[in-house]
PDB file of C-alpha atoms and ligand atoms in Angstrom:
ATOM      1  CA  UNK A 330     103.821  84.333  65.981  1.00  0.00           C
ATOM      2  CA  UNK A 331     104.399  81.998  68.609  1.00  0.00           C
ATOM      3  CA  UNK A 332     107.156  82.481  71.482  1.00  0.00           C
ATOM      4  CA  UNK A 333     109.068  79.946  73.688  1.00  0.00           C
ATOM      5  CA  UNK A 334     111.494  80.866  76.255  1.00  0.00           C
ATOM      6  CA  UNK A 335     113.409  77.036  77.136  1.00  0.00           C
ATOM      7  CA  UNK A 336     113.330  73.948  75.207  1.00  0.00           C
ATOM      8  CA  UNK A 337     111.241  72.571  77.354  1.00  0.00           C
ATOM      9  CA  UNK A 338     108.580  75.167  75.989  1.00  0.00           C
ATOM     10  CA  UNK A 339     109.316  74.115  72.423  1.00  0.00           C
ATOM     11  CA  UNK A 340     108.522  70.814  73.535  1.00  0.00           C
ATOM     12  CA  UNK A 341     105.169  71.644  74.220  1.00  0.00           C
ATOM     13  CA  UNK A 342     105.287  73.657  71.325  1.00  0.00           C
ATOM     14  CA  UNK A 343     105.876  70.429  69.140  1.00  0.00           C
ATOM     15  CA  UNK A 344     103.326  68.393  71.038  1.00  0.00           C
ATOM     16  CA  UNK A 345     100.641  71.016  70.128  1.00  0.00           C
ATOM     17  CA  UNK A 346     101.794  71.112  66.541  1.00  0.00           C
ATOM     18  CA  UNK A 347     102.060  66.814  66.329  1.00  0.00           C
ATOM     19  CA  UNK A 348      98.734  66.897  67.511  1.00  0.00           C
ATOM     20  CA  UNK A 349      97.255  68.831  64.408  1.00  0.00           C
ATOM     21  CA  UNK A 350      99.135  67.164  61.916  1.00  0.00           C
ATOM     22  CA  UNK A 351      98.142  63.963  59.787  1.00  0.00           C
ATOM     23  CA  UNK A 352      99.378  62.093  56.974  1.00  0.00           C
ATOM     24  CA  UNK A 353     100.201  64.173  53.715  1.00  0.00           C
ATOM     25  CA  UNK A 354     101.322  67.683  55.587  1.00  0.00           C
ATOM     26  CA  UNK A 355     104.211  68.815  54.525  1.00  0.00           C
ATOM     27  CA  UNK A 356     106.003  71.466  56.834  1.00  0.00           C
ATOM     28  CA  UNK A 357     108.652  73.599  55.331  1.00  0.00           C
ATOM     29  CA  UNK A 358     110.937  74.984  58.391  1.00  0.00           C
ATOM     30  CA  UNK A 359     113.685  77.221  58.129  1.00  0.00           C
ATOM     31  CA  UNK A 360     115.832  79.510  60.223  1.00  0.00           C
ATOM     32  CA  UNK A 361     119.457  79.923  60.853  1.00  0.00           C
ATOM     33  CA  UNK A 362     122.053  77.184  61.620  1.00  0.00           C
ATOM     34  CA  UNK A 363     121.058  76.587  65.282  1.00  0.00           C
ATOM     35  CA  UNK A 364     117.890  77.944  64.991  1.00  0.00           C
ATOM     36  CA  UNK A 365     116.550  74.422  66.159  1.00  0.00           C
ATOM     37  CA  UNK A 366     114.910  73.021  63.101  1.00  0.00           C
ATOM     38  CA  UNK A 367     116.602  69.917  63.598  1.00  0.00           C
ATOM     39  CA  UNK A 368     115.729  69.862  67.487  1.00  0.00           C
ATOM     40  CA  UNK A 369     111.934  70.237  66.635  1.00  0.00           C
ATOM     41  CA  UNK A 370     111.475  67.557  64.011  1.00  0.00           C
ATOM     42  CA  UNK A 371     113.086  65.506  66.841  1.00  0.00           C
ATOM     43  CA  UNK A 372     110.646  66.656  68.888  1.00  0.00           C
ATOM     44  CA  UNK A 373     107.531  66.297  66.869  1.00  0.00           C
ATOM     45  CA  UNK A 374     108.885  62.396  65.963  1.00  0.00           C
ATOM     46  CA  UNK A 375     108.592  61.788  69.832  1.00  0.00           C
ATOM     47  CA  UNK A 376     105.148  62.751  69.764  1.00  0.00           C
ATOM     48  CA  UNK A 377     104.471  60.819  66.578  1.00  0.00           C
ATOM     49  CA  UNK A 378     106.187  57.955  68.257  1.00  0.00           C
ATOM     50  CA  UNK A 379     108.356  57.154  65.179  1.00  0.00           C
ATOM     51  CA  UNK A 380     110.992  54.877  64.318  1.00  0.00           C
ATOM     52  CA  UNK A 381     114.888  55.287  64.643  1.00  0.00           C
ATOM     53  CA  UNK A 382     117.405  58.629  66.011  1.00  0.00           C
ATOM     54  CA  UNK A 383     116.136  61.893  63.749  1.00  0.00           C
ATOM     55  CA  UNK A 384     119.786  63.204  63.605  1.00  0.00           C
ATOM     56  CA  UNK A 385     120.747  66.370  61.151  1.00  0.00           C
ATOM     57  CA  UNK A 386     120.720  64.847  57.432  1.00  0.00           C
ATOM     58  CA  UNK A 387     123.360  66.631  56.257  1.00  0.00           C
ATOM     59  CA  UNK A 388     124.651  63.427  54.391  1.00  0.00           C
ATOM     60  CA  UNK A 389     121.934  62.011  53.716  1.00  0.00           C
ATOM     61  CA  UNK A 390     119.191  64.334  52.154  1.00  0.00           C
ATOM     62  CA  UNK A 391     115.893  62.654  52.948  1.00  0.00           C
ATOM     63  CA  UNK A 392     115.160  60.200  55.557  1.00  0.00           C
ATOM     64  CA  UNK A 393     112.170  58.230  56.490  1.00  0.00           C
ATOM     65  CA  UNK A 394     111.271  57.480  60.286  1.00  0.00           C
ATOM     66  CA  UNK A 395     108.170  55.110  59.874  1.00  0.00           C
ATOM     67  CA  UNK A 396     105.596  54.842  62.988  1.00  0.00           C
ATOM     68  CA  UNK A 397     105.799  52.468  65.348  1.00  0.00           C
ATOM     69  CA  UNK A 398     101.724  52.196  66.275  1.00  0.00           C
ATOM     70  CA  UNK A 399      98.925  53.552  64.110  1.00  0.00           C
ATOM     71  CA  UNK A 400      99.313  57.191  63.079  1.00  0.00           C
ATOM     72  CA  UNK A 401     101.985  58.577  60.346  1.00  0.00           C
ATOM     73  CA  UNK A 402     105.331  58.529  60.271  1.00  0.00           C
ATOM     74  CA  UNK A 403     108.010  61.022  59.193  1.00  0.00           C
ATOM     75  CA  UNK A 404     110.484  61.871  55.927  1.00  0.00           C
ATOM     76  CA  UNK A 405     112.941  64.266  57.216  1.00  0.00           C
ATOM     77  CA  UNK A 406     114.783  65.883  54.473  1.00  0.00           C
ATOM     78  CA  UNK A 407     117.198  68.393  54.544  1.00  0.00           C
ATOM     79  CA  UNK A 408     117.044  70.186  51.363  1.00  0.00           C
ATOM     80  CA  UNK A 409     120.220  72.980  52.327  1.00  0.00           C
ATOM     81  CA  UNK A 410     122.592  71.135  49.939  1.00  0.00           C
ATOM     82  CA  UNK A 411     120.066  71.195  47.402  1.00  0.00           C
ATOM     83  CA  UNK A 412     120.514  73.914  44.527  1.00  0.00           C
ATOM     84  CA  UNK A 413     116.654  74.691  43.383  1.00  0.00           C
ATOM     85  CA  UNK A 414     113.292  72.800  43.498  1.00  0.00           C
ATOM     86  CA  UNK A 415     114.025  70.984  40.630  1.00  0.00           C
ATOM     87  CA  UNK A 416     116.336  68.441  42.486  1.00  0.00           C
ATOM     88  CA  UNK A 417     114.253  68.378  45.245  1.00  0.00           C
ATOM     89  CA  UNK A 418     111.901  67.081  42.534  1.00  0.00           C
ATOM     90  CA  UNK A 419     114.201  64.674  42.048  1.00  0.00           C
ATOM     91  CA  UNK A 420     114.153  62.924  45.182  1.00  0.00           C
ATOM     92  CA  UNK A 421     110.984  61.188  44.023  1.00  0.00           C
ATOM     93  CA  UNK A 422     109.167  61.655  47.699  1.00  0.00           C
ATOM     94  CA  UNK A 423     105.575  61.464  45.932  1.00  0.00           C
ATOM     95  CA  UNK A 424     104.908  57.906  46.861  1.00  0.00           C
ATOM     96  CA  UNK A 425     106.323  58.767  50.561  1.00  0.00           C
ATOM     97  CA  UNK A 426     103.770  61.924  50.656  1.00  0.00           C
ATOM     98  CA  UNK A 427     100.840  60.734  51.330  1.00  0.00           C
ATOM     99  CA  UNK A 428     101.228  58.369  54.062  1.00  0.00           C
ATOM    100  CA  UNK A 429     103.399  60.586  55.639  1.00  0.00           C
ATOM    101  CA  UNK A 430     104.031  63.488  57.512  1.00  0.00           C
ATOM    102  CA  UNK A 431     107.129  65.649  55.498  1.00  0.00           C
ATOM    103  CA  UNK A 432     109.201  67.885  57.336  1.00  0.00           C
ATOM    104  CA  UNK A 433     111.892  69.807  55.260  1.00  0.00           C
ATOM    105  CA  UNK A 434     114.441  71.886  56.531  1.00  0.00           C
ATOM    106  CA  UNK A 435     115.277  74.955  54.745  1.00  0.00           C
ATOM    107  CA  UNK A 436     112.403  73.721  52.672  1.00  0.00           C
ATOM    108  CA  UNK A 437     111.325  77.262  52.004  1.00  0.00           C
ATOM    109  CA  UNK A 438     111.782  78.438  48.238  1.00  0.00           C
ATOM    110  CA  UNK A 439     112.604  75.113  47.375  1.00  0.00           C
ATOM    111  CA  UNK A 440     109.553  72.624  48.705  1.00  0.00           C
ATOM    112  CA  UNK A 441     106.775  74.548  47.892  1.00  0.00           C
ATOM    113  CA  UNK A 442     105.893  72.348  44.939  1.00  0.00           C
ATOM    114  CA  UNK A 443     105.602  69.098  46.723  1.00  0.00           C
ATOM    115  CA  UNK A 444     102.299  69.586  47.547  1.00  0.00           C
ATOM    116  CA  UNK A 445      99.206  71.863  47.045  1.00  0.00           C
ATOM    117  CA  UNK A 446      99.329  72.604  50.581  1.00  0.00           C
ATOM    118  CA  UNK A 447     102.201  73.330  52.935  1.00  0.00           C
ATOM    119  CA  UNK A 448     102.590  74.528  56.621  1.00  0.00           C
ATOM    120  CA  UNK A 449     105.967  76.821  56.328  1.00  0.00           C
ATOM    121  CA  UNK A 450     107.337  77.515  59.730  1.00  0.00           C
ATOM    122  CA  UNK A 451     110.065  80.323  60.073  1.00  0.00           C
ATOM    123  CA  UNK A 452     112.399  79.996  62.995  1.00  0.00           C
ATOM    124  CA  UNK A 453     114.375  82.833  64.420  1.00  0.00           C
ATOM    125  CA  UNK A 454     116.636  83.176  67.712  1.00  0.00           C
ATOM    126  CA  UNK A 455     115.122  86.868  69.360  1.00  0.00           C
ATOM    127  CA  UNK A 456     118.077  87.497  71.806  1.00  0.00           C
ATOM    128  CA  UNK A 457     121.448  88.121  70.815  1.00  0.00           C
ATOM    129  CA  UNK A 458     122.978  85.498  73.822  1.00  0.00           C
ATOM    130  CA  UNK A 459     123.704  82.209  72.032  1.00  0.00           C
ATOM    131  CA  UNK A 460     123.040  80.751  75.481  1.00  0.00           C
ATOM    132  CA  UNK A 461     119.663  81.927  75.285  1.00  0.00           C
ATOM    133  CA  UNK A 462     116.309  79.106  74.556  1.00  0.00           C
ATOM    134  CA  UNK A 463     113.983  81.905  73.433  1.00  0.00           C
ATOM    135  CA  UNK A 464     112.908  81.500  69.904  1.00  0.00           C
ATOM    136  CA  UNK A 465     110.115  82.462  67.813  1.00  0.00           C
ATOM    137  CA  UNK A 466     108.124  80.420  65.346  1.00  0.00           C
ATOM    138  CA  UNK A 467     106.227  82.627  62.579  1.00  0.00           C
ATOM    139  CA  UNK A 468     103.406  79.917  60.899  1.00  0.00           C
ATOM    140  CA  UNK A 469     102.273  80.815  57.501  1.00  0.00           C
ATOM    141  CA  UNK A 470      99.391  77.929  56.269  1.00  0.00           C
ATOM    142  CA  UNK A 471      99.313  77.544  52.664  1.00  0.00           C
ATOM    143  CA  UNK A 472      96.793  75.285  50.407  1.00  0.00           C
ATOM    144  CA  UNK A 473      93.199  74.165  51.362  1.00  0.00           C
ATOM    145  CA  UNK A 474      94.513  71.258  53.899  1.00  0.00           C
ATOM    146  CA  UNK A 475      95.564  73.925  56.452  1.00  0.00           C
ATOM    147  CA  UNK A 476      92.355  76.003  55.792  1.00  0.00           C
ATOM    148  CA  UNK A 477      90.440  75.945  59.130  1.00  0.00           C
ATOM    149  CA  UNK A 478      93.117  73.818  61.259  1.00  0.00           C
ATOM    150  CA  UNK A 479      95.469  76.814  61.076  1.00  0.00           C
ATOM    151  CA  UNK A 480      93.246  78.695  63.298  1.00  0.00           C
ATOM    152  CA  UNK A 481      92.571  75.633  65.645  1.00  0.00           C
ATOM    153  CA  UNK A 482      96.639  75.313  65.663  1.00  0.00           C
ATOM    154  CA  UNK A 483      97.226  78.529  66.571  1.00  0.00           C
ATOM    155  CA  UNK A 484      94.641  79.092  69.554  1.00  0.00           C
ATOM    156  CA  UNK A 485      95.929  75.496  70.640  1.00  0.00           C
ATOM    157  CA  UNK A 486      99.398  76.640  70.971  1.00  0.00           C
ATOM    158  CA  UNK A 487      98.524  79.865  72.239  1.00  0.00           C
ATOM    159  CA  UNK A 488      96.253  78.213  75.054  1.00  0.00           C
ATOM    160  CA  UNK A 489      99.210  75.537  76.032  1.00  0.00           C
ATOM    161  CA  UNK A 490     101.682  78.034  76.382  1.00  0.00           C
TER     162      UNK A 490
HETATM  163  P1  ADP B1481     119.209  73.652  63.237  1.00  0.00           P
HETATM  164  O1  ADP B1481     118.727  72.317  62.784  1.00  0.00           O
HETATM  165  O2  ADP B1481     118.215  74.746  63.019  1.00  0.00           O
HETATM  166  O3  ADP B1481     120.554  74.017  62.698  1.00  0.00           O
HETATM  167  P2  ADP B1481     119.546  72.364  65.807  1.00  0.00           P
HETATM  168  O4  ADP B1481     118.209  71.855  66.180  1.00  0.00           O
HETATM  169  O5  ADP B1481     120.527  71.407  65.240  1.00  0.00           O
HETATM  170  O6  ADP B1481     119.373  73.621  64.826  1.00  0.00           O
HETATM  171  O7  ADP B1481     120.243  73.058  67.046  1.00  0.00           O
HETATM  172  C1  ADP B1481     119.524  73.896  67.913  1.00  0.00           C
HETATM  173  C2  ADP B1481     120.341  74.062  69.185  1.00  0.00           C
HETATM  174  O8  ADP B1481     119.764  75.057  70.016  1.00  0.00           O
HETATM  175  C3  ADP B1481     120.412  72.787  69.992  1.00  0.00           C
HETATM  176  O9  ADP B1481     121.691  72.684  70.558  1.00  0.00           O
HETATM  177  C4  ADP B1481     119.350  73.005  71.059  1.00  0.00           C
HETATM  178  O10 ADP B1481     119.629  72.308  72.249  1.00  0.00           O
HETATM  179  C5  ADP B1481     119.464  74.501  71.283  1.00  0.00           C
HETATM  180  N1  ADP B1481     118.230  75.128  71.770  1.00  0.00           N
HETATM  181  C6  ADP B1481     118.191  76.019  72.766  1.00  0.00           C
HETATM  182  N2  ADP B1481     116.942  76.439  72.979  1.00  0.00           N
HETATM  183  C7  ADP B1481     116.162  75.810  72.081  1.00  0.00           C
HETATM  184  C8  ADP B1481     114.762  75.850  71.819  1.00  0.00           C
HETATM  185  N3  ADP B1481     113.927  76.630  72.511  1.00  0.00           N
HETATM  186  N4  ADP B1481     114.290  75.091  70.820  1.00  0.00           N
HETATM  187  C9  ADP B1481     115.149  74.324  70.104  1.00  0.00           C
HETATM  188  N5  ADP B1481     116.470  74.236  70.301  1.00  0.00           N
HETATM  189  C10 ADP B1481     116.990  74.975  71.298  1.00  0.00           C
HETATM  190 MG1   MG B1482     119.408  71.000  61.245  1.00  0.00          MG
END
């Protein structure tokens, strides 16, 4: 499990984490409203240096933030409206995949199917004061493209913060 204690920590947090990813990843994250799920794809499109405002797609279900240099860009979906993986099926993201990094919000029990390999990411608020910027992330690598660069991801995080 990894703790921050401000935003600016999670920053560093999502710099870490948008160094180890690469085109085809998809990241499940979920957590309570407010958790900041929204606030770290945000953050990890900085660091990919992507295309257009990542804003909460509540409206809009999937959206696609391509890069602006070489490296991937981003599909931000937001699958909370959706009703089972089936729809989420639906959305036809397979030709976005590969060139892309995928990060779904409440993506778990719905997004697993997307891909033989996911990177689920479980978000969770540890003190009761709403003011508070402490938050934990619990990682949970799934599929052979996370085998090995789970371990490098974690010690990386751990060392930066
Ligand atoms: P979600 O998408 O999970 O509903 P948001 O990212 O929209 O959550 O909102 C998270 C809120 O919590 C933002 O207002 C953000 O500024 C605040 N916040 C406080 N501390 C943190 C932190 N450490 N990481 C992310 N967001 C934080
Ligand atoms: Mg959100």
């Amino acid at each position: 499990m990894i703790r921050t204690s401000s935003v600016e920590q999670t920053a560093v947090f999502a710099r870490v984490l948008a160094a180890h990813v690469q085109a085809g990843d998809v990241i499940l994250l979920t957590g309570n409203l407010g958790a900041g799920k929204t606030t770290l794809t945000q953050m990890i499109g900085k660091e990919l240096n992507v295309r257009g405002r990542i804003t909460s797609p509540t409206f809009v279900i999937a959206r696609e933030h391509e890069a602006v240099s070489d490296g991937p860009g981003l599909v931000h979906v937001d699958a909370y409206r959706l009703e089972d993986a089936m729809e989420l099926d639906d959305l036809d993201l397979d030709a976005e995949l590969d060139d892309m990094v995928t990060i779904i919000e409440w993506g778990r029990g719905k997004a697993e199917q997307l891909s033989d390999s996911y990177l689920d990411i479980f978000i969770d608020r540890p003190e009761p004061d709403p003011e508070s910027e402490a938050r934990t992330y619990t990682l949970s690598a799934h599929g052979p493209r996370w085998e090995g660069r789970i371990e490098q991801l974690t010690t990386a995080c751990q060392e930066a913060l």
